[in-house]
mmCIF file of C-alpha atoms in Angstrom:
data_model
loop_
_atom_site.group_PDB
_atom_site.id
_atom_site.type_symbol
_atom_site.label_atom_id
_atom_site.label_comp_id
_atom_site.label_asym_id
_atom_site.label_seq_id
_atom_site.Cartn_x
_atom_site.Cartn_y
_atom_site.Cartn_z
ATOM 1 C CA MET A 1 -0.020 0.029 0.058
ATOM 2 C CA PRO A 2 2.434 2.721 -1.237
ATOM 3 C CA VAL A 3 -0.313 5.316 -1.235
ATOM 4 C CA LEU A 4 -1.118 4.967 2.293
ATOM 5 C CA HIS A 5 2.622 5.070 3.154
ATOM 6 C CA GLY A 6 3.633 8.115 1.259
ATOM 7 C CA ARG A 7 0.506 9.925 2.940
ATOM 8 C CA SER A 8 1.477 8.449 6.350
ATOM 9 C CA ASN A 9 4.890 10.002 5.819
ATOM 10 C CA ALA A 10 3.476 13.243 4.688
ATOM 11 C CA ILE A 11 1.441 13.343 7.853
ATOM 12 C CA GLN A 12 4.601 12.458 10.086
ATOM 13 C CA GLN A 13 6.645 15.233 8.280
ATOM 14 C CA PHE A 14 3.892 17.810 8.974
ATOM 15 C CA THR A 15 3.487 17.061 12.669
ATOM 16 C CA GLN A 16 7.195 17.062 13.199
ATOM 17 C CA GLN A 17 7.543 20.207 11.241
ATOM 18 C CA THR A 18 9.895 18.814 8.875
ATOM 19 C CA LEU A 19 8.235 19.598 5.552
ATOM 20 C CA PRO A 20 10.533 21.338 3.094
ATOM 21 C CA ALA A 21 10.081 25.410 3.846
ATOM 22 C CA CYS A 22 11.587 28.665 2.825
ATOM 23 C CA LYS A 23 14.178 29.518 5.346
ATOM 24 C CA PRO A 24 15.851 32.726 4.232
ATOM 25 C CA VAL A 25 18.997 33.641 5.933
ATOM 26 C CA LEU A 26 18.665 37.585 6.698
ATOM 27 C CA THR A 27 22.079 38.682 5.824
ATOM 28 C CA PRO A 28 22.847 42.485 6.118
ATOM 29 C CA ALA A 29 22.593 42.884 2.534
ATOM 30 C CA TRP A 30 19.156 41.491 2.323
ATOM 31 C CA VAL A 31 17.944 43.673 5.376
ATOM 32 C CA ILE A 32 19.539 46.778 3.946
ATOM 33 C CA GLY A 33 18.371 46.173 0.512
ATOM 34 C CA THR A 34 14.792 45.629 1.488
ATOM 35 C CA PHE A 35 14.551 48.659 3.758
ATOM 36 C CA VAL A 36 16.106 50.724 0.625
ATOM 37 C CA LEU A 37 13.696 49.140 -1.704
ATOM 38 C CA MET A 38 10.653 50.153 0.603
ATOM 39 C CA GLY A 39 12.070 53.688 0.546
ATOM 40 C CA ALA A 40 12.454 53.831 -3.111
ATOM 41 C CA ILE A 41 8.910 52.815 -3.459
ATOM 42 C CA PHE A 42 7.013 54.644 -0.696
ATOM 43 C CA ILE A 43 8.591 58.174 -1.074
ATOM 44 C CA PRO A 44 7.739 58.532 -4.845
ATOM 45 C CA VAL A 45 4.047 57.215 -4.010
ATOM 46 C CA GLY A 46 3.985 59.621 -1.207
ATOM 47 C CA LEU A 47 4.827 62.484 -3.449
ATOM 48 C CA ILE A 48 2.642 61.688 -6.301
ATOM 49 C CA SER A 49 -0.290 61.511 -3.555
ATOM 50 C CA LEU A 50 0.407 64.682 -1.881
ATOM 51 C CA HIS A 51 0.747 66.448 -5.293
ATOM 52 C CA ALA A 52 -2.631 64.968 -6.124
ATOM 53 C CA SER A 53 -4.026 66.333 -2.750
ATOM 54 C CA GLN A 54 -2.488 69.660 -3.139
ATOM 55 C CA SER A 55 -4.049 69.991 -6.942
ATOM 56 C CA VAL A 56 -7.591 69.923 -5.203
ATOM 57 C CA ASN A 57 -8.875 73.633 -4.816
ATOM 58 C CA GLU A 58 -11.199 74.558 -2.037
ATOM 59 C CA ILE A 59 -13.377 77.331 -0.980
ATOM 60 C CA LEU A 60 -14.310 77.157 2.711
ATOM 61 C CA ASP A 61 -16.662 79.519 4.648
ATOM 62 C CA ARG A 62 -18.098 79.233 8.128
ATOM 63 C CA TYR A 63 -21.380 80.946 8.239
ATOM 64 C CA ASP A 64 -22.942 79.940 11.330
ATOM 65 C CA ILE A 65 -21.544 82.924 13.322
ATOM 66 C CA GLU A 66 -21.946 85.492 10.383
ATOM 67 C CA CYS A 67 -25.489 84.751 9.666
ATOM 68 C CA ILE A 68 -26.853 85.652 13.092
ATOM 69 C CA PRO A 69 -28.463 89.203 13.172
ATOM 70 C CA ASP A 70 -26.502 91.385 15.641
ATOM 71 C CA GLY A 71 -29.246 91.600 17.992
ATOM 72 C CA PHE A 72 -28.905 87.765 18.787
ATOM 73 C CA LYS A 73 -24.981 87.719 18.751
ATOM 74 C CA SER A 74 -25.264 86.940 22.589
ATOM 75 C CA ASN A 75 -28.147 84.483 22.554
ATOM 76 C CA ARG A 76 -27.560 82.349 19.496
ATOM 77 C CA VAL A 77 -29.875 79.593 20.629
ATOM 78 C CA ALA A 78 -32.972 82.121 20.981
ATOM 79 C CA TYR A 79 -32.345 83.220 17.416
ATOM 80 C CA ILE A 80 -32.762 79.711 15.972
ATOM 81 C CA LYS A 81 -35.653 78.699 18.040
ATOM 82 C CA ASN A 82 -37.356 81.797 16.916
ATOM 83 C CA ALA A 83 -39.545 80.889 13.799
ATOM 84 C CA SER A 84 -40.696 84.172 13.327
ATOM 85 C CA ILE A 85 -36.971 85.486 12.505
ATOM 86 C CA SER A 86 -35.807 85.181 8.959
ATOM 87 C CA LYS A 87 -33.044 82.671 8.734
ATOM 88 C CA SER A 88 -31.918 83.715 5.235
ATOM 89 C CA CYS A 89 -28.557 84.832 4.660
ATOM 90 C CA HIS A 90 -26.138 85.754 1.793
ATOM 91 C CA ARG A 91 -22.419 84.962 1.710
ATOM 92 C CA TYR A 92 -19.700 85.979 -0.950
ATOM 93 C CA LEU A 93 -17.250 83.464 -1.934
ATOM 94 C CA LYS A 94 -14.254 84.629 -4.150
ATOM 95 C CA VAL A 95 -12.750 82.050 -6.434
ATOM 96 C CA ASP A 96 -8.819 82.127 -6.055
ATOM 97 C CA LYS A 97 -8.146 79.487 -8.708
ATOM 98 C CA HIS A 98 -9.888 78.166 -11.634
ATOM 99 C CA MET A 99 -12.338 75.233 -10.469
ATOM 100 C CA LYS A 100 -12.666 72.684 -13.022
ATOM 101 C CA ALA A 101 -16.269 70.906 -13.020
ATOM 102 C CA PRO A 102 -17.589 68.924 -11.358
ATOM 103 C CA ILE A 103 -17.481 71.352 -8.309
ATOM 104 C CA TYR A 104 -18.931 69.570 -4.835
ATOM 105 C CA ILE A 105 -20.766 71.199 -2.562
ATOM 106 C CA TYR A 106 -20.309 70.051 1.033
ATOM 107 C CA TYR A 107 -21.523 71.006 4.573
ATOM 108 C CA GLN A 108 -19.296 70.602 7.373
ATOM 109 C CA LEU A 109 -20.456 70.181 10.951
ATOM 110 C CA ASP A 110 -18.029 70.063 13.757
ATOM 111 C CA ASN A 111 -18.510 68.863 17.471
ATOM 112 C CA PHE A 112 -21.471 66.820 16.158
ATOM 113 C CA TYR A 113 -20.936 63.125 17.378
ATOM 114 C CA GLN A 114 -22.723 60.999 15.099
ATOM 115 C CA ASN A 115 -20.988 58.094 16.285
ATOM 116 C CA HIS A 116 -22.330 58.342 19.849
ATOM 117 C CA ARG A 117 -23.445 54.764 20.604
ATOM 118 C CA ARG A 118 -27.257 55.931 21.559
ATOM 119 C CA TYR A 119 -27.457 58.140 18.499
ATOM 120 C CA VAL A 120 -26.011 55.265 16.103
ATOM 121 C CA LYS A 121 -28.562 52.758 17.457
ATOM 122 C CA SER A 122 -31.916 54.866 17.053
ATOM 123 C CA ARG A 123 -32.875 53.751 13.698
ATOM 124 C CA SER A 124 -34.360 50.836 11.954
ATOM 125 C CA GLU A 125 -32.718 49.308 8.892
ATOM 126 C CA GLU A 126 -35.859 46.952 8.347
ATOM 127 C CA GLN A 127 -38.216 49.866 8.629
ATOM 128 C CA LEU A 128 -36.271 51.998 5.984
ATOM 129 C CA LEU A 129 -36.677 49.100 3.407
ATOM 130 C CA HIS A 130 -40.257 48.039 4.375
ATOM 131 C CA GLY A 131 -41.857 51.025 5.907
ATOM 132 C CA LEU A 132 -44.982 50.490 7.985
ATOM 133 C CA GLY A 133 -45.083 46.873 7.109
ATOM 134 C CA TYR A 134 -42.283 46.697 9.848
ATOM 135 C CA ASN A 135 -43.640 47.518 13.206
ATOM 136 C CA LYS A 136 -40.665 46.427 15.491
ATOM 137 C CA THR A 137 -39.097 49.791 15.989
ATOM 138 C CA SER A 138 -38.148 49.734 19.816
ATOM 139 C CA SER A 139 -34.785 50.541 18.704
ATOM 140 C CA CYS A 140 -35.963 53.963 17.483
ATOM 141 C CA GLU A 141 -36.630 55.257 20.845
ATOM 142 C CA PRO A 142 -37.306 58.125 21.614
ATOM 143 C CA GLN A 143 -38.347 58.712 18.267
ATOM 144 C CA ALA A 144 -40.326 55.463 17.382
ATOM 145 C CA SER A 145 -43.916 56.775 17.443
ATOM 146 C CA GLU A 146 -45.953 60.366 17.927
ATOM 147 C CA ASN A 147 -49.385 60.531 19.110
ATOM 148 C CA GLY A 148 -49.773 56.700 19.207
ATOM 149 C CA LEU A 149 -48.819 56.522 15.411
ATOM 150 C CA PRO A 150 -45.658 55.225 14.142
ATOM 151 C CA ILE A 151 -42.892 57.479 12.572
ATOM 152 C CA VAL A 152 -41.514 56.734 9.219
ATOM 153 C CA PRO A 153 -38.391 56.972 9.333
ATOM 154 C CA CYS A 154 -38.095 56.556 12.932
ATOM 155 C CA GLY A 155 -35.087 57.248 15.182
ATOM 156 C CA LEU A 156 -32.949 60.127 16.195
ATOM 157 C CA VAL A 157 -30.579 59.726 13.197
ATOM 158 C CA ALA A 158 -33.560 60.880 10.765
ATOM 159 C CA TRP A 159 -35.114 63.086 13.315
ATOM 160 C CA SER A 160 -31.695 65.350 13.316
ATOM 161 C CA LEU A 161 -31.915 65.668 9.436
ATOM 162 C CA PHE A 162 -29.563 68.597 8.307
ATOM 163 C CA ASN A 163 -31.891 71.199 6.739
ATOM 164 C CA ASP A 164 -29.718 74.148 5.740
ATOM 165 C CA THR A 165 -30.226 75.059 2.221
ATOM 166 C CA TYR A 166 -27.909 76.720 -0.441
ATOM 167 C CA SER A 167 -28.258 78.293 -3.843
ATOM 168 C CA PHE A 168 -25.599 79.814 -5.883
ATOM 169 C CA SER A 169 -25.416 82.811 -8.380
ATOM 170 C CA ARG A 170 -22.515 84.064 -10.692
ATOM 171 C CA GLY A 171 -23.195 87.703 -11.084
ATOM 172 C CA THR A 172 -26.791 87.753 -12.326
ATOM 173 C CA LYS A 173 -26.506 84.104 -13.604
ATOM 174 C CA LYS A 174 -27.755 81.449 -11.339
ATOM 175 C CA LEU A 175 -25.403 78.270 -10.970
ATOM 176 C CA ASP A 176 -27.559 75.305 -11.290
ATOM 177 C CA VAL A 177 -26.954 72.628 -8.425
ATOM 178 C CA GLU A 178 -27.317 68.864 -9.177
ATOM 179 C CA ARG A 179 -28.684 67.104 -6.152
ATOM 180 C CA LYS A 180 -29.169 63.572 -7.875
ATOM 181 C CA ASN A 181 -26.641 61.047 -7.486
ATOM 182 C CA ILE A 182 -25.180 62.376 -4.304
ATOM 183 C CA ALA A 183 -25.622 59.264 -2.202
ATOM 184 C CA TRP A 184 -24.153 55.981 -2.615
ATOM 185 C CA LYS A 185 -26.025 53.530 -5.161
ATOM 186 C CA SER A 186 -25.841 50.703 -2.994
ATOM 187 C CA ASP A 187 -27.916 52.604 -0.120
ATOM 188 C CA ARG A 188 -30.316 53.725 -2.611
ATOM 189 C CA ASP A 189 -31.005 50.347 -4.300
ATOM 190 C CA HIS A 190 -31.004 48.042 -1.183
ATOM 191 C CA LYS A 191 -31.434 50.048 2.001
ATOM 192 C CA PHE A 192 -34.185 52.562 1.444
ATOM 193 C CA GLY A 193 -37.529 51.105 0.193
ATOM 194 C CA LYS A 194 -38.759 52.349 -3.525
ATOM 195 C CA GLN A 195 -42.548 52.011 -1.871
ATOM 196 C CA VAL A 196 -41.742 53.627 1.520
ATOM 197 C CA TYR A 197 -43.249 56.888 2.063
ATOM 198 C CA PRO A 198 -42.441 59.259 5.178
ATOM 199 C CA TYR A 199 -45.432 59.016 7.502
ATOM 200 C CA ASN A 200 -46.017 61.048 10.803
ATOM 201 C CA PHE A 201 -42.292 62.685 10.304
ATOM 202 C CA GLN A 202 -41.577 65.671 12.419
ATOM 203 C CA ASN A 203 -45.139 66.035 13.665
ATOM 204 C CA GLY A 204 -44.465 66.246 17.225
ATOM 205 C CA SER A 205 -43.811 69.365 19.335
ATOM 206 C CA PHE A 206 -40.204 68.812 19.530
ATOM 207 C CA ILE A 207 -38.904 69.374 15.954
ATOM 208 C CA GLY A 208 -35.276 67.887 15.172
ATOM 209 C CA GLY A 209 -34.029 68.988 11.910
ATOM 210 C CA GLY A 210 -35.638 68.966 8.187
ATOM 211 C CA LYS A 211 -38.818 67.749 7.145
ATOM 212 C CA LEU A 212 -39.202 65.248 4.257
ATOM 213 C CA ASP A 213 -42.007 65.175 1.059
ATOM 214 C CA THR A 214 -44.490 62.700 1.751
ATOM 215 C CA THR A 215 -44.956 62.132 -1.940
ATOM 216 C CA ILE A 216 -41.379 60.949 -2.527
ATOM 217 C CA PRO A 217 -40.204 57.553 -1.586
ATOM 218 C CA LEU A 218 -37.361 57.478 0.659
ATOM 219 C CA SER A 219 -35.191 55.860 -2.031
ATOM 220 C CA ASP A 220 -35.202 59.152 -3.899
ATOM 221 C CA GLN A 221 -34.536 61.380 -0.920
ATOM 222 C CA GLU A 222 -31.082 61.524 -1.282
ATOM 223 C CA ASP A 223 -30.437 64.197 1.282
ATOM 224 C CA LEU A 224 -31.719 61.708 3.981
ATOM 225 C CA ILE A 225 -29.771 58.920 2.558
ATOM 226 C CA VAL A 226 -26.599 60.821 2.698
ATOM 227 C CA TRP A 227 -27.505 61.944 6.420
ATOM 228 C CA MET A 228 -28.361 58.218 7.565
ATOM 229 C CA ARG A 229 -24.680 57.341 6.687
ATOM 230 C CA THR A 230 -23.377 58.383 10.133
ATOM 231 C CA ALA A 231 -19.867 59.684 10.295
ATOM 232 C CA ALA A 232 -16.941 58.128 12.317
ATOM 233 C CA PHE A 233 -15.724 61.519 13.744
ATOM 234 C CA PRO A 234 -17.350 64.673 15.387
ATOM 235 C CA SER A 235 -15.784 66.644 12.380
ATOM 236 C CA PHE A 236 -17.403 65.678 9.139
ATOM 237 C CA ARG A 237 -18.278 66.490 5.541
ATOM 238 C CA LYS A 238 -21.301 65.443 3.843
ATOM 239 C CA LEU A 239 -22.269 65.893 0.149
ATOM 240 C CA TYR A 240 -24.957 68.406 -0.676
ATOM 241 C CA GLY A 241 -24.721 68.625 -4.547
ATOM 242 C CA ARG A 242 -22.590 69.645 -7.527
ATOM 243 C CA ILE A 243 -21.962 72.370 -9.653
ATOM 244 C CA GLU A 244 -21.475 71.334 -13.444
ATOM 245 C CA GLU A 245 -19.827 74.079 -14.640
ATOM 246 C CA ASP A 246 -16.229 75.590 -14.174
ATOM 247 C CA LEU A 247 -15.698 78.526 -11.861
ATOM 248 C CA GLU A 248 -13.065 81.006 -13.351
ATOM 249 C CA GLU A 249 -10.334 82.725 -11.237
ATOM 250 C CA ASP A 250 -11.903 85.840 -9.515
ATOM 251 C CA ASP A 251 -15.258 84.897 -10.066
ATOM 252 C CA LEU A 252 -17.668 86.218 -6.992
ATOM 253 C CA ILE A 253 -19.875 83.716 -5.986
ATOM 254 C CA VAL A 254 -23.149 84.798 -4.269
ATOM 255 C CA VAL A 255 -24.373 82.083 -1.841
ATOM 256 C CA HIS A 256 -28.133 82.384 -0.849
ATOM 257 C CA LEU A 257 -28.626 80.283 2.135
ATOM 258 C CA MET A 258 -31.315 79.384 4.990
ATOM 259 C CA ASN A 259 -29.403 79.039 8.407
ATOM 260 C CA ASN A 260 -31.988 76.560 9.969
ATOM 261 C CA TYR A 261 -30.160 73.865 11.582
ATOM 262 C CA ASN A 262 -29.432 74.344 15.231
ATOM 263 C CA THR A 263 -25.917 73.747 16.275
ATOM 264 C CA TYR A 264 -25.814 76.390 18.553
ATOM 265 C CA SER A 265 -27.269 74.279 21.566
ATOM 266 C CA PHE A 266 -24.291 71.946 21.682
ATOM 267 C CA GLY A 267 -21.476 74.258 20.488
ATOM 268 C CA GLY A 268 -21.247 73.027 17.139
ATOM 269 C CA THR A 269 -20.328 74.889 14.061
ATOM 270 C CA LYS A 270 -21.246 74.967 10.411
ATOM 271 C CA MET A 271 -19.123 75.467 7.132
ATOM 272 C CA LEU A 272 -19.942 75.473 3.580
ATOM 273 C CA VAL A 273 -17.163 74.078 1.268
ATOM 274 C CA LEU A 274 -16.850 74.330 -2.369
ATOM 275 C CA SER A 275 -14.089 71.551 -3.674
ATOM 276 C CA THR A 276 -12.708 70.232 -6.923
ATOM 277 C CA SER A 277 -11.486 66.503 -6.716
ATOM 278 C CA SER A 278 -8.470 64.562 -7.984
ATOM 279 C CA TRP A 279 -7.841 60.775 -8.962
ATOM 280 C CA LEU A 280 -7.359 60.409 -5.477
ATOM 281 C CA GLY A 281 -10.400 62.019 -4.314
ATOM 282 C CA GLY A 282 -10.933 65.192 -2.161
ATOM 283 C CA LYS A 283 -8.193 67.275 -0.455
ATOM 284 C CA ASN A 284 -6.504 64.946 2.326
ATOM 285 C CA SER A 285 -2.682 65.231 2.599
ATOM 286 C CA PHE A 286 -2.516 62.192 5.263
ATOM 287 C CA LEU A 287 -2.308 59.738 2.810
ATOM 288 C CA GLY A 288 0.747 61.295 0.989
ATOM 289 C CA VAL A 289 2.287 62.207 4.372
ATOM 290 C CA ALA A 290 2.188 58.737 5.792
ATOM 291 C CA TYR A 291 3.861 57.147 2.631
ATOM 292 C CA ILE A 292 6.892 59.636 2.830
ATOM 293 C CA PHE A 293 6.928 59.271 6.595
ATOM 294 C CA VAL A 294 7.377 55.384 6.129
ATOM 295 C CA GLY A 295 9.748 55.522 3.117
ATOM 296 C CA SER A 296 11.918 58.242 4.905
ATOM 297 C CA SER A 297 12.029 55.808 7.987
ATOM 298 C CA SER A 298 13.017 53.028 5.979
ATOM 299 C CA ILE A 299 16.044 55.020 4.142
ATOM 300 C CA LEU A 300 17.015 56.000 7.600
ATOM 301 C CA ILE A 301 17.018 52.478 9.012
ATOM 302 C CA ALA A 302 19.030 51.307 6.250
ATOM 303 C CA LEU A 303 21.600 53.873 6.778
ATOM 304 C CA ILE A 304 22.007 53.178 10.252
ATOM 305 C CA PHE A 305 22.306 49.261 9.559
ATOM 306 C CA LEU A 306 24.709 50.046 6.940
ATOM 307 C CA LEU A 307 27.076 52.162 9.402
ATOM 308 C CA LEU A 308 26.769 49.648 11.988
ATOM 309 C CA HIS A 309 27.626 46.806 9.616
ATOM 310 C CA VAL A 310 30.739 48.694 7.990
ATOM 311 C CA LYS A 311 31.718 49.624 11.629
ATOM 312 C CA ASN A 312 31.486 46.159 13.182
ATOM 313 C CA PRO A 313 31.268 43.448 10.495
ATOM 314 C CA ARG A 314 30.740 40.065 11.587
ATOM 315 C CA PRO A 315 32.076 36.915 10.004
ATOM 316 C CA TYR A 316 29.507 34.510 8.226
ATOM 317 C CA GLY A 317 28.913 31.157 9.426
ATOM 318 C CA GLU A 318 28.298 28.199 6.816
ATOM 319 C CA THR A 319 24.394 28.067 5.999
ATOM 320 C CA ILE A 320 24.903 24.494 5.429
ATOM 321 C CA TYR A 321 25.303 23.735 9.271
ATOM 322 C CA LEU A 322 21.943 25.419 10.061
ATOM 323 C CA SER A 323 19.328 23.184 11.845
ATOM 324 C CA GLY A 324 17.219 23.113 8.756
ATOM 325 C CA ASN A 325 20.209 21.830 6.819
ATOM 326 C CA ARG A 326 21.775 19.274 9.085
ATOM 327 C CA LYS A 327 19.473 16.437 7.642
ATOM 328 C CA ASP A 328 20.895 17.065 4.262
ATOM 329 C CA ILE A 329 24.301 16.787 5.620
ATOM 330 C CA SER A 330 23.923 13.638 7.533
ATOM 331 C CA SER A 331 22.421 11.873 4.332
#
């Protein structure tokens, strides 16, 4: 039974850890060469990534303070909660460099903890997909029902929907803002029902954020879909729309906005961001800096190892006498 004998021999070699294996000898040349190679790869990649990030043009404008009337500068919460006061505001943005379309419009919130455990759990994925057909919404407390009727969409995440609005003009010409396809396609197709409509939403005495059109299904309400993908950090940006035409250098953009969202109660800030993009995405220097740091560290370690090897060289032993090669010698 040679087959069984061969199999038994292989099992014995595996259990005794005597199977053939790659056992490289880490000589100084191999170690130093590996670190030099890492530096030679990582540093150029880091420089390319950093250049791509620096090529992104951004215009940032914090408006939450500037859009408060002078009489309410000392009491911002009273201003934002007073429905009789107009929340309309105009901001003027100057384009410093040519911005090639598409130009992405973001709103940025700071000190807003969407990653809070209680906040993140206050939603129902099944209800977003099936609507009133799913009534187990205890996870949505304290926004599961109102006046004895269920809320669709339920939960604190939907209840706190961002509701500032923006429109843009250049001179006398209005700039069209594309609001479609701002959410992930997978979210629109698989997480929000095409036959699920808002019901009993923001009908209580305690209003959180924006309202929803009851005639449009949740799968088409992309502002909500973008907002429901909660952020991992207290400072985050979310996509509002796109401007599908170039902005030239020295253009003056007039922003007509409604300052509705209450960030004053918890000391948050609001910022409007206009940004282009590169092949790497938006403006973020972290990746490029990280690659350059790792590459530079590798080069530095290689130089240190090289100096140590030149100063204190050590003679090599014969690799055939290593434990892994003794069997070959004895045979």
